[in-house]
Coordinates of C-alpha atoms in Angstrom, one line a residue:
S815 CA 50.9 6.2 35.3
F816 CA 48.0 4.0 34.2
I817 CA 45.5 6.8 34.7
D818 CA 47.6 9.3 32.9
R819 CA 47.9 7.0 29.9
I820 CA 44.2 6.4 29.7
N821 CA 43.4 10.2 30.1
N822 CA 45.9 11.0 27.3
L823 CA 44.3 8.5 25.0
H824 CA 40.9 9.9 25.8
N825 CA 42.0 13.5 25.2
S826 CA 43.6 12.6 21.8
T827 CA 40.4 10.8 20.9
V828 CA 38.3 13.8 21.7
L829 CA 40.5 16.0 19.5
E830 CA 40.4 13.4 16.7
Y831 CA 36.6 13.0 16.6
P832 CA 35.0 16.4 17.5
D833 CA 31.7 15.2 16.1
L834 CA 31.5 12.4 18.6
F835 CA 33.0 14.1 21.7
Q836 CA 33.1 17.6 23.3
K837 CA 36.2 19.2 24.5
N838 CA 35.1 19.1 28.1
D839 CA 34.1 15.4 28.0
Q840 CA 35.7 13.4 30.8
I841 CA 35.9 9.8 31.9
L842 CA 33.5 9.5 34.8
L843 CA 34.6 6.1 36.1
S844 CA 36.5 5.8 39.3
N845 CA 40.1 4.6 39.1
D846 CA 39.1 1.1 40.3
A847 CA 36.3 0.8 37.8
L848 CA 38.5 2.1 35.0
A849 CA 41.2 -0.5 35.9
F850 CA 38.6 -3.3 35.9
V851 CA 37.3 -2.3 32.4
V852 CA 40.8 -2.0 30.9
N853 CA 41.7 -5.4 32.4
K854 CA 38.7 -7.0 30.6
F855 CA 39.4 -5.3 27.3
Q856 CA 43.2 -5.4 27.1
N857 CA 43.3 -8.8 25.3
I858 CA 40.7 -7.8 22.7
N859 CA 41.9 -6.2 19.5
L860 CA 39.0 -3.9 18.5
S861 CA 41.0 -2.5 15.5
T862 CA 40.7 -5.9 13.8
S863 CA 37.1 -6.6 14.9
S864 CA 34.3 -6.3 12.4
G865 CA 32.0 -3.3 12.5
D866 CA 29.1 -5.6 13.2
I867 CA 30.8 -7.0 16.3
K868 CA 31.8 -3.5 17.6
G869 CA 28.3 -2.2 16.9
L870 CA 26.7 -5.1 18.7
A871 CA 28.9 -4.7 21.7
F872 CA 28.1 -1.0 21.8
Q873 CA 24.4 -1.7 21.5
K874 CA 24.5 -4.2 24.4
F875 CA 26.4 -1.9 26.7
L876 CA 24.1 1.0 26.1
S877 CA 20.7 -0.7 25.8
S878 CA 19.8 0.2 29.4
F879 CA 20.7 3.8 28.7
E880 CA 18.4 3.8 25.7
K881 CA 15.5 2.2 27.6
G882 CA 15.8 3.9 31.0
D883 CA 13.7 7.0 31.3
R884 CA 14.0 7.6 27.6
G885 CA 11.5 5.1 26.1
Q886 CA 10.4 7.8 23.6
F887 CA 13.7 7.3 21.8
F888 CA 13.5 3.6 21.4
T889 CA 11.7 1.6 18.7
P890 CA 11.8 -2.2 18.8
E891 CA 14.2 -3.6 16.4
Q892 CA 11.5 -5.9 14.9
V893 CA 9.4 -2.9 14.0
I894 CA 12.3 -0.9 12.6
D895 CA 13.3 -3.8 10.3
L896 CA 9.7 -4.3 9.2
C897 CA 9.5 -0.6 8.2
V898 CA 12.8 -0.8 6.3
N899 CA 11.8 -4.0 4.5
I900 CA 8.6 -2.3 3.3
I901 CA 10.4 0.8 2.2
S902 CA 13.2 -1.2 0.6
P903 CA 15.8 1.6 0.2
T904 CA 18.4 1.4 -2.6
K905 CA 22.0 2.4 -2.5
N906 CA 21.5 5.6 -4.4
E907 CA 18.7 7.0 -2.2
K908 CA 19.1 9.6 0.6
I909 CA 17.4 8.6 3.8
I910 CA 16.5 10.9 6.8
D911 CA 15.0 10.2 10.2
P912 CA 13.9 13.6 11.7
A913 CA 13.4 12.0 15.1
C914 CA 16.3 9.6 14.9
G915 CA 16.9 8.9 18.6
S916 CA 19.7 6.4 18.8
G917 CA 19.7 5.9 15.1
G918 CA 17.7 2.6 14.8
F919 CA 16.1 3.3 11.4
L920 CA 19.4 4.6 9.9
L921 CA 21.3 1.5 11.1
S922 CA 18.7 -0.9 9.9
S923 CA 18.7 0.9 6.5
L924 CA 22.4 0.4 6.4
K925 CA 22.1 -3.3 7.3
Y926 CA 19.5 -3.7 4.6
L927 CA 21.7 -2.1 2.0
K928 CA 24.7 -4.2 3.0
A929 CA 22.6 -7.4 2.6
N930 CA 21.0 -6.4 -0.7
S931 CA 23.8 -4.4 -2.3
P932 CA 27.0 -6.1 -1.4
D933 CA 29.0 -3.7 -3.6
V934 CA 27.9 -0.6 -1.6
D935 CA 30.8 1.5 -0.2
V936 CA 29.6 1.6 3.5
E937 CA 31.7 4.5 4.6
K938 CA 30.7 6.6 1.6
Y939 CA 27.1 5.6 1.9
V940 CA 26.9 6.6 5.6
S941 CA 28.6 10.0 4.9
N942 CA 26.5 10.9 1.8
N943 CA 23.1 9.1 2.2
L944 CA 22.1 8.8 5.9
F945 CA 20.8 11.8 7.8
G946 CA 19.3 12.2 11.3
I947 CA 17.9 14.9 13.5
D948 CA 17.2 14.7 17.2
I949 CA 16.6 17.3 19.9
N950 CA 18.3 15.4 22.6
K951 CA 22.0 16.0 22.9
K952 CA 23.1 12.7 24.5
I953 CA 20.9 10.5 22.3
S954 CA 22.0 12.2 19.1
R955 CA 25.6 11.6 20.0
L956 CA 24.8 8.0 20.6
A957 CA 23.4 7.8 17.1
K958 CA 26.6 9.3 15.7
M959 CA 28.7 6.8 17.6
K960 CA 26.7 3.8 16.4
L961 CA 27.0 4.9 12.7
F962 CA 30.7 5.5 13.2
L963 CA 31.3 2.0 14.6
E964 CA 29.3 0.5 11.7
S965 CA 31.2 2.3 9.0
N966 CA 34.1 4.4 10.2
G967 CA 32.3 7.2 8.4
N968 CA 30.9 10.4 9.7
G969 CA 27.1 10.3 9.9
N970 CA 25.0 13.4 9.3
I971 CA 23.4 13.6 12.7
I972 CA 22.5 17.1 13.9
L973 CA 21.2 18.3 17.2
K974 CA 18.1 20.3 16.3
N975 CA 14.4 20.7 16.8
S976 CA 13.1 18.9 13.6
L977 CA 10.0 21.1 13.7
A978 CA 12.1 24.3 13.4
D979 CA 12.5 26.4 10.2
L980 CA 13.5 24.1 7.4
D981 CA 16.1 26.5 6.1
E982 CA 17.8 26.4 9.6
I983 CA 17.9 22.6 9.4
K984 CA 19.6 22.9 6.0
L985 CA 22.2 25.2 7.4
E986 CA 22.9 22.8 10.2
F987 CA 23.6 20.0 7.7
G988 CA 25.9 22.3 5.8
K989 CA 27.1 21.7 2.3
V990 CA 26.0 18.0 2.3
Y991 CA 22.3 19.2 2.3
E992 CA 22.7 21.5 -0.8
K993 CA 21.2 20.5 -4.1
P994 CA 20.8 18.1 -5.7
I995 CA 20.2 16.5 -2.3
D996 CA 17.8 19.2 -1.1
K997 CA 14.9 16.8 -0.7
F998 CA 15.1 13.1 0.4
D999 CA 14.1 9.9 -1.2
V1000 CA 13.1 8.2 2.0
V1001 CA 11.9 9.3 5.5
L1002 CA 11.7 6.7 8.2
T1003 CA 10.7 7.8 11.7
N1004 CA 8.9 7.2 15.0
P1005 CA 8.1 10.7 16.2
P1006 CA 7.5 11.6 19.8
F1007 CA 3.8 11.2 20.6
G1008 CA 1.4 13.6 22.2
T1009 CA 1.9 12.2 25.7
L1010 CA 5.0 14.4 25.8
G1011 CA 2.9 17.5 25.6
K1012 CA 1.6 19.7 22.8
I1013 CA 3.6 22.1 20.7
K1014 CA 2.4 25.6 21.7
N1015 CA 5.1 27.8 20.2
K1016 CA 3.1 30.1 17.8
N1017 CA 6.1 30.6 15.5
I1018 CA 6.3 26.9 14.9
L1019 CA 2.5 26.4 14.7
S1020 CA 2.1 29.2 12.2
S1021 CA 4.6 27.6 9.8
Y1022 CA 2.5 24.4 9.5
E1023 CA -0.9 24.0 7.8
L1024 CA -1.7 21.5 10.5
G1025 CA -0.9 24.1 13.1
Y1026 CA -4.3 25.7 12.2
K1027 CA -7.9 24.7 12.9
W1028 CA -9.6 22.9 10.1
S1029 CA -13.3 22.7 9.3
G1030 CA -15.5 20.8 7.0
T1031 CA -16.2 17.2 6.3
W1032 CA -14.5 14.4 4.4
G1033 CA -13.9 15.5 0.8
N1034 CA -14.4 19.1 1.8
Y1035 CA -12.0 20.0 4.6
Y1036 CA -10.4 23.4 4.6
K1037 CA -7.8 25.2 6.7
T1038 CA -9.1 28.2 8.6
N1039 CA -7.1 31.2 9.7
T1040 CA -7.4 30.3 13.4
L1041 CA -4.1 29.1 14.9
L1042 CA -4.5 26.2 17.3
P1043 CA -3.5 26.8 20.9
G1044 CA -1.5 23.7 20.7
Q1045 CA -0.9 20.6 18.4
V1046 CA 0.5 17.2 19.3
P1047 CA 4.0 16.8 17.9
E1048 CA 3.4 13.7 15.7
I1049 CA 0.8 15.5 13.6
L1050 CA 3.3 18.3 12.8
F1051 CA 5.9 15.7 12.1
I1052 CA 3.7 14.2 9.4
E1053 CA 3.7 17.5 7.6
R1054 CA 7.4 18.0 8.2
C1055 CA 8.2 14.5 6.8
L1056 CA 6.3 15.2 3.6
A1057 CA 8.1 18.6 3.3
L1058 CA 11.4 16.7 3.5
L1059 CA 10.5 14.3 0.7
K1060 CA 11.1 14.9 -3.0
D1061 CA 8.1 14.1 -5.3
G1062 CA 7.7 10.4 -5.4
G1063 CA 9.7 10.0 -2.1
R1064 CA 8.5 7.4 0.4
L1065 CA 7.6 7.7 4.1
G1066 CA 7.3 5.1 6.8
I1067 CA 6.1 6.4 10.1
V1068 CA 4.9 5.0 13.4
L1069 CA 1.6 6.7 14.6
P1070 CA -1.0 6.1 17.4
N1071 CA -4.1 4.3 16.2
G1072 CA -6.3 7.2 17.0
H1073 CA -4.8 9.1 14.0
F1074 CA -6.1 6.4 11.7
E1075 CA -9.7 6.3 13.1
N1076 CA -10.8 9.1 15.4
S1077 CA -13.5 11.2 13.8
S1078 CA -12.0 14.4 15.2
L1079 CA -8.9 13.8 13.1
G1080 CA -10.7 13.4 9.8
Y1081 CA -9.0 16.6 8.6
L1082 CA -5.6 15.1 9.2
R1083 CA -6.4 12.0 7.0
S1084 CA -7.8 14.3 4.4
F1085 CA -4.6 16.3 4.4
I1086 CA -2.5 13.2 4.1
K1087 CA -4.5 11.8 1.2
D1088 CA -4.3 15.2 -0.7
K1089 CA -0.5 15.3 -0.3
A1090 CA 0.5 11.7 -0.7
K1091 CA -0.5 8.2 -2.0
L1092 CA -1.3 5.6 0.7
S1093 CA 0.9 2.6 0.1
A1094 CA 0.4 0.4 3.2
I1095 CA -1.1 0.4 6.6
I1096 CA 0.1 -2.2 9.1
K1097 CA -1.5 -2.6 12.5
L1098 CA 0.8 -3.6 15.4
P1099 CA -0.2 -5.6 18.6
Q1100 CA -0.9 -3.6 21.7
E1101 CA 2.1 -5.2 23.5
T1102 CA 4.6 -3.8 20.9
F1103 CA 5.9 -0.9 23.1
I1104 CA 5.1 -2.3 26.6
P1105 CA 8.7 -3.5 27.1
F1106 CA 9.8 0.1 26.3
G1107 CA 7.5 1.9 28.7
T1108 CA 4.2 2.4 27.1
G1109 CA 1.1 0.4 26.1
V1110 CA 0.0 2.9 23.4
K1111 CA -1.7 1.2 20.4
V1112 CA 0.1 2.0 17.1
S1113 CA 0.1 1.3 13.4
L1114 CA 2.6 1.9 10.6
L1115 CA 1.7 4.3 7.8
F1116 CA 3.5 4.1 4.5
L1117 CA 3.1 7.0 2.0
E1118 CA 4.5 8.1 -1.3
K1119 CA 4.6 11.9 -1.9
L1120 CA 2.3 12.7 -4.8
N1121 CA 4.1 13.2 -8.2
G1122 CA 1.0 13.5 -10.3
S1123 CA -0.2 9.9 -10.2
K1124 CA -2.2 7.9 -7.7
N1125 CA -2.0 4.2 -6.9
N1126 CA -5.0 1.9 -7.5
K1127 CA -4.9 -0.1 -4.3
V1128 CA -3.7 0.2 -0.7
F1129 CA -2.2 -2.7 1.2
F1130 CA -3.5 -3.5 4.7
S1131 CA -2.0 -6.1 7.2
K1132 CA -1.5 -6.7 10.9
V1133 CA 1.2 -8.2 13.0
N1134 CA -0.1 -10.8 15.5
K1135 CA 3.2 -12.1 16.8
L1136 CA 6.3 -10.0 17.4
G1137 CA 8.7 -12.6 18.5
Y1138 CA 8.8 -11.3 22.1
K1139 CA 6.4 -11.0 25.1
G1140 CA 4.6 -7.9 26.1
N1141 CA 6.3 -7.8 29.5
K1142 CA 8.8 -5.2 30.8
N1143 CA 11.7 -7.3 29.6
G1144 CA 10.4 -8.1 26.1
T1145 CA 11.3 -11.7 26.7
P1146 CA 12.0 -13.5 23.3
I1147 CA 9.5 -16.1 22.2
Y1148 CA 10.6 -19.0 20.0
K1149 CA 8.8 -21.5 17.8
K1150 CA 8.1 -25.0 19.2
N1151 CA 6.9 -28.2 17.7
D1152 CA 3.7 -30.0 18.8
L1153 CA 5.7 -31.7 21.6
G1154 CA 6.8 -28.3 23.0
D1155 CA 10.4 -28.7 21.8
L1156 CA 12.2 -25.7 20.4
L1157 CA 12.8 -25.5 16.7
Y1158 CA 16.1 -24.5 15.1
N1159 CA 17.0 -23.1 11.7
D1160 CA 19.8 -24.4 9.4
S1161 CA 22.3 -22.3 11.4
N1162 CA 21.3 -24.0 14.6
N1163 CA 19.7 -20.9 15.9
K1164 CA 16.3 -20.8 17.7
I1165 CA 13.5 -19.5 15.4
P1166 CA 11.6 -16.4 16.7
D1167 CA 7.9 -17.0 16.9
E1168 CA 6.8 -14.0 14.7
D1169 CA 4.7 -13.3 11.7
I1170 CA 6.4 -10.0 10.7
S1171 CA 8.2 -12.0 7.9
V1172 CA 4.8 -13.1 6.6
V1173 CA 3.6 -9.5 6.5
I1174 CA 6.7 -8.5 4.5
S1175 CA 6.2 -11.4 2.1
D1176 CA 2.6 -10.4 1.6
Y1177 CA 3.6 -6.8 0.8
K1178 CA 6.1 -8.1 -1.8
K1179 CA 3.2 -10.0 -3.4
F1180 CA 1.1 -6.8 -3.3
Q1181 CA 3.9 -5.0 -5.2
N1182 CA 3.9 -7.7 -7.8
N1183 CA 0.1 -7.5 -8.2
K1184 CA -0.5 -10.9 -6.6
N1185 CA -3.1 -11.2 -3.9
N1186 CA -2.6 -14.7 -2.6
Y1187 CA -2.0 -13.2 0.9
S1188 CA -1.9 -14.8 4.3
G1189 CA -5.1 -14.5 6.4
S1190 CA -4.0 -11.2 8.0
S1191 CA -3.4 -9.2 4.8
Y1192 CA -5.7 -7.7 2.2
D1193 CA -5.9 -4.8 -0.2
V1194 CA -8.5 -2.1 -0.9
D1195 CA -9.3 0.0 -4.0
Y1196 CA -7.8 3.4 -3.4
D1197 CA -11.1 5.2 -4.2
K1198 CA -12.8 3.3 -1.4
I1199 CA -10.5 4.8 1.3
N1200 CA -13.1 7.2 2.7
G1201 CA -12.6 9.0 6.0
R1202 CA -10.7 6.3 8.0
F1203 CA -7.4 4.6 7.6
D1204 CA -7.6 1.8 10.2
Y1205 CA -7.1 -1.9 9.5
K1206 CA -10.4 -3.2 11.0
Y1207 CA -12.6 -0.8 9.1
Y1208 CA -11.7 -2.1 5.7
S1209 CA -11.3 -5.8 6.7
P1210 CA -13.0 -8.2 4.3
E1211 CA -14.9 -9.7 7.2
F1212 CA -16.5 -6.4 8.0
R1213 CA -17.0 -5.4 4.4
N1214 CA -18.8 -8.7 3.7
L1215 CA -21.0 -8.2 6.8
I1216 CA -22.1 -4.7 5.7
N1217 CA -22.6 -5.8 2.1
N1218 CA -24.7 -8.8 3.2
L1219 CA -26.8 -6.7 5.5
S1220 CA -27.3 -4.1 2.8
E1221 CA -28.3 -6.6 0.2
T1222 CA -30.9 -8.3 2.5
G1223 CA -33.0 -5.2 3.2
S1224 CA -31.6 -4.1 6.5
K1225 CA -32.4 -0.7 7.9
K1226 CA -30.3 1.9 9.7
L1227 CA -30.8 2.1 13.4
S1228 CA -31.8 5.8 13.1
D1229 CA -34.6 4.7 10.7
V1230 CA -36.3 2.4 13.3
V1231 CA -35.9 4.3 16.6
T1232 CA -35.5 7.8 17.9
I1233 CA -32.0 8.1 19.4
I1234 CA -32.0 10.5 22.3
S1235 CA -28.6 12.2 22.6
K1236 CA -29.7 15.6 24.1
K1237 CA -29.4 16.3 27.8
S1238 CA -32.6 16.3 29.8
S1239 CA -33.9 19.8 30.7
I1240 CA -34.5 18.6 34.2
L1241 CA -30.8 18.7 34.8
K1242 CA -30.9 22.5 34.5
N1243 CA -32.9 22.5 37.8
R1244 CA -30.1 22.0 40.3
S1245 CA -32.7 21.6 43.1
D1246 CA -33.0 19.3 46.1
T1247 CA -35.1 16.9 44.1
K1248 CA -33.9 13.3 44.3
V1249 CA -33.6 11.0 41.3
F1250 CA -32.2 7.6 40.6
Y1251 CA -28.9 7.7 38.6
I1252 CA -27.8 4.8 36.4
E1253 CA -24.2 4.0 35.3
L1254 CA -22.8 1.5 32.8
S1255 CA -22.0 -0.9 35.7
D1256 CA -25.6 -0.9 36.8
I1257 CA -26.6 -3.2 33.9
N1258 CA -26.9 -7.0 33.9
T1259 CA -25.6 -7.5 30.4
H1260 CA -27.1 -11.1 30.2
S1261 CA -30.7 -10.2 31.0
F1262 CA -31.2 -6.6 29.6
E1263 CA -31.8 -5.6 33.2
I1264 CA -31.1 -2.5 35.2
Y1265 CA -30.2 -4.2 38.5
N1266 CA -28.9 -1.3 40.5
S1267 CA -29.0 2.5 40.7
T1268 CA -28.1 5.2 43.2
E1269 CA -30.3 7.9 44.5
N1270 CA -28.9 11.5 44.4
Y1271 CA -30.1 15.0 44.6
L1272 CA -30.1 16.7 41.2
H1273 CA -27.4 19.1 42.2
Q1274 CA -25.2 16.1 43.3
L1275 CA -25.3 14.3 40.0
P1276 CA -22.0 14.0 38.1
S1277 CA -21.5 16.0 34.9
R1278 CA -21.9 12.9 32.8
A1279 CA -25.5 12.5 34.0
S1280 CA -27.5 13.2 30.9
Y1281 CA -30.8 11.5 29.8
E1282 CA -34.2 11.1 31.6
L1283 CA -35.7 7.7 31.1
E1284 CA -39.2 6.7 30.1
N1285 CA -41.1 3.4 30.4
G1286 CA -40.2 1.1 27.5
D1287 CA -37.0 2.9 26.5
I1288 CA -33.9 0.8 25.6
I1289 CA -30.5 2.1 26.7
T1290 CA -27.3 0.8 25.1
A1291 CA -23.7 1.6 25.8
V1292 CA -21.7 3.9 23.5
A1293 CA -18.5 4.2 25.5
G1294 CA -16.3 2.0 27.6
N1295 CA -13.9 -1.0 27.1
S1296 CA -16.8 -3.4 26.9
I1297 CA -18.7 -1.9 24.0
G1298 CA -18.8 -4.3 21.0
T1299 CA -18.0 -7.3 23.2
Q1300 CA -20.2 -9.9 24.9
K1301 CA -20.3 -7.6 27.9
H1302 CA -21.9 -4.8 26.0
A1303 CA -24.4 -3.1 28.2
T1304 CA -28.0 -2.9 27.0
A1305 CA -31.2 -2.8 29.1
L1306 CA -34.9 -2.3 28.9
V1307 CA -36.3 0.5 31.1
T1308 CA -39.2 -0.7 33.3
K1309 CA -41.7 1.3 35.3
E1310 CA -39.6 1.4 38.4
F1311 CA -36.9 3.4 36.6
V1312 CA -39.2 6.0 34.9
G1313 CA -37.7 9.4 35.6
A1314 CA -34.2 8.1 36.4
I1315 CA -31.2 9.8 34.8
C1316 CA -28.6 7.8 33.0
T1317 CA -25.0 8.5 32.1
N1318 CA -23.9 9.9 28.7
G1319 CA -22.1 6.5 28.3
F1320 CA -25.5 5.3 27.1
R1321 CA -27.8 6.4 24.2
V1322 CA -31.5 6.1 24.7
L1323 CA -33.5 4.3 22.0
R1324 CA -37.1 5.5 22.1
N1325 CA -40.3 4.9 20.1
P1326 CA -39.2 1.9 18.1
K1327 CA -40.9 1.2 14.8
I1328 CA -40.1 -2.5 15.2
D1329 CA -40.9 -4.9 18.0
P1330 CA -38.9 -3.7 21.0
Y1331 CA -38.1 -7.3 22.1
Y1332 CA -36.7 -8.0 18.6
L1333 CA -34.7 -4.9 19.0
L1334 CA -33.3 -6.1 22.3
Y1335 CA -32.4 -9.4 20.6
F1336 CA -30.5 -7.5 17.9
L1337 CA -28.6 -5.4 20.4
S1338 CA -27.0 -8.5 21.8
S1339 CA -26.4 -10.2 18.5
E1340 CA -23.1 -10.6 16.6
Y1341 CA -24.6 -8.4 13.8
F1342 CA -24.7 -5.5 16.3
L1343 CA -21.6 -6.2 18.3
K1344 CA -19.4 -6.6 15.2
Q1345 CA -20.5 -3.3 13.8
I1346 CA -19.9 -1.6 17.2
S1347 CA -16.4 -3.1 17.6
V1348 CA -15.4 -1.8 14.2
Y1349 CA -16.9 1.7 14.4
R1350 CA -15.7 2.3 17.9
T1351 CA -12.6 4.5 18.2
G1352 CA -10.3 5.8 21.0
A1353 CA -7.6 4.1 23.0
A1354 CA -8.1 5.2 26.6
I1355 CA -11.9 5.1 26.6
P1356 CA -13.3 3.5 23.4
A1357 CA -16.5 5.1 22.1
I1358 CA -18.8 5.1 19.1
S1359 CA -19.9 8.4 17.6
D1360 CA -23.6 9.3 17.2
K1361 CA -23.0 9.4 13.5
D1362 CA -21.8 5.8 13.4
L1363 CA -24.4 4.6 15.9
K1364 CA -27.1 5.9 13.6
R1365 CA -25.8 4.0 10.6
I1366 CA -25.7 0.6 12.4
L1367 CA -27.6 -1.8 10.1
I1368 CA -30.4 -3.9 11.5
P1369 CA -31.6 -7.0 9.5
I1370 CA -35.4 -6.9 9.2
P1371 CA -36.7 -10.5 8.6
D1372 CA -40.3 -11.4 7.8
K1373 CA -43.0 -10.8 10.4
N1374 CA -43.2 -14.4 11.5
T1375 CA -39.5 -14.5 12.3
I1376 CA -39.7 -11.2 14.2
K1377 CA -42.7 -12.5 16.1
N1378 CA -41.0 -15.8 17.1
I1379 CA -37.8 -14.0 18.2
S1380 CA -39.7 -11.5 20.1
S1381 CA -41.8 -14.1 21.8
N1382 CA -38.7 -16.0 22.9
V1383 CA -37.1 -12.9 24.3
R1384 CA -40.3 -11.9 26.1
E1385 CA -40.6 -15.4 27.6
A1386 CA -37.0 -15.5 28.7
L1387 CA -37.3 -12.1 30.5
G1388 CA -40.6 -13.3 32.0
L1389 CA -39.0 -16.4 33.4
R1390 CA -36.2 -14.4 34.9
L1391 CA -38.7 -12.1 36.6
K1392 CA -40.6 -15.2 37.8
S1393 CA -37.5 -16.8 39.2
K1394 CA -36.6 -13.6 41.1
K1395 CA -40.1 -13.5 42.7
I1396 CA -39.8 -17.2 43.7
L1397 CA -36.3 -16.6 45.3
S1398 CA -37.5 -13.5 47.1
S1399 CA -40.4 -15.4 48.6
V1400 CA -38.2 -18.1 50.1
S1401 CA -37.5 -17.7 53.8
I1402 CA -35.8 -20.0 56.3
Q1403 CA -38.4 -18.9 58.9
N1404 CA -41.0 -20.9 56.9
Y1405 CA -39.3 -24.2 57.8
A1406 CA -39.4 -25.9 61.2
Y1407 CA -36.5 -27.8 62.6

């Protein structure tokens, strides 16, 4: 019967390709559904179809399977191709993805090789040069199937925890992993991020340097003997990727932005710089992963494992346009002319509205020691990479601002005010005393004014209640999405709020050595906001550290300029106070009808 014929074909296929199927695999379609599928396919000769067509069809049918609840396995094709173009693998190099998911990086590498090395033996290349590891059974089989359809060759995809003992991984790969392969030329990967939970297995943690607590400061970090209770997986993946590389091997990895900037991860960046050369750092838009289930902000890090030499410069760039929208469907966006008409290329295909190709072009210029980049790219002397790896921190705009401020006699904020960052002792008295409590939202950001507060007993205050205010204090925000923007909260503390308690989302500036009204002006200026926006770190709740707040530079002009600015600010605040009094005195009862 029809069903018997199909089942016999399925069973023989399972026996023929044990790497792709398991003995107990069964067709799960109903008879009616199976008949419908066969009817649609019976006039199509897949044996004579190109690998590209079969792979494309397979990708289309299984795209919903990949996205579904398994967003952690899917990396946008545009991001994958960008990474591969930056790495530029050659036909003699061995490539591995230790978190290969459905094989995106491996397939893109194969596509790149086919385009740039037309003489490559695809089947042989897949069998000998492409390697993948994934912990998920279904998704790793999907990667195997994709590679098979592209090449008719058996890909080296194993089901394994990539963070397990390296010797165990070698055994899983078998003979193909033996020397001279042993180590890889290229690692390309998008590891699972910390949202999936920390690694707490002590056997795994103890086998990694980054599984231990580190102490020290930049230039002097050292590993302690204290094992961490848990570590986010992507940090361990960085160390594993470097262990997989041969000396001089290249790594391209997707990482959350916090790993490039957060002060608590300075040890990680120190570890990376000690083990590898920084080649490139590329910032991606926030919408990059939104179609695939997460709004996490990420950047791409490209490294070369140290082989005794260091590069002179590091390439920085950012992608502004991906070619798709940041909605759940990732709707494609295409270029249009000034009249709103779609533009087409020479093949009569719509042109994606993206600048990834510009970033790739800029990187090629960087490799050729040319620096006529587009506006989003720049390079930095390697020795100037100090503590942070993020794009905004080294941008020419910010560097010029800091240099100009430094050259014009500016002073650090900590040199002109006392910054209060220690909790008030009154908070230890959890009594029935009532105090006013001030939050970030209680500030009118346009008038430096505390316009609201709530009265609470000391014992009812939230844990973030921190600092007792004095007359003439200035409070400025150090946390929240608005810091460094035009809505940055700064206020002058007046007599009515003496003794109030404010949240630790503020820092209190006390005893200024410069005119307080000039200081208020500065705290709303672009000089201040730009520095805050660059120094701030963190994705969920952006914040600036006390260390960075203290080094904010304040321009100190001549006395007359300070006097004039101060006079204008004082007059503006006085006019606002006067207008409030006038409005409060108006009453409809004063008028007769």
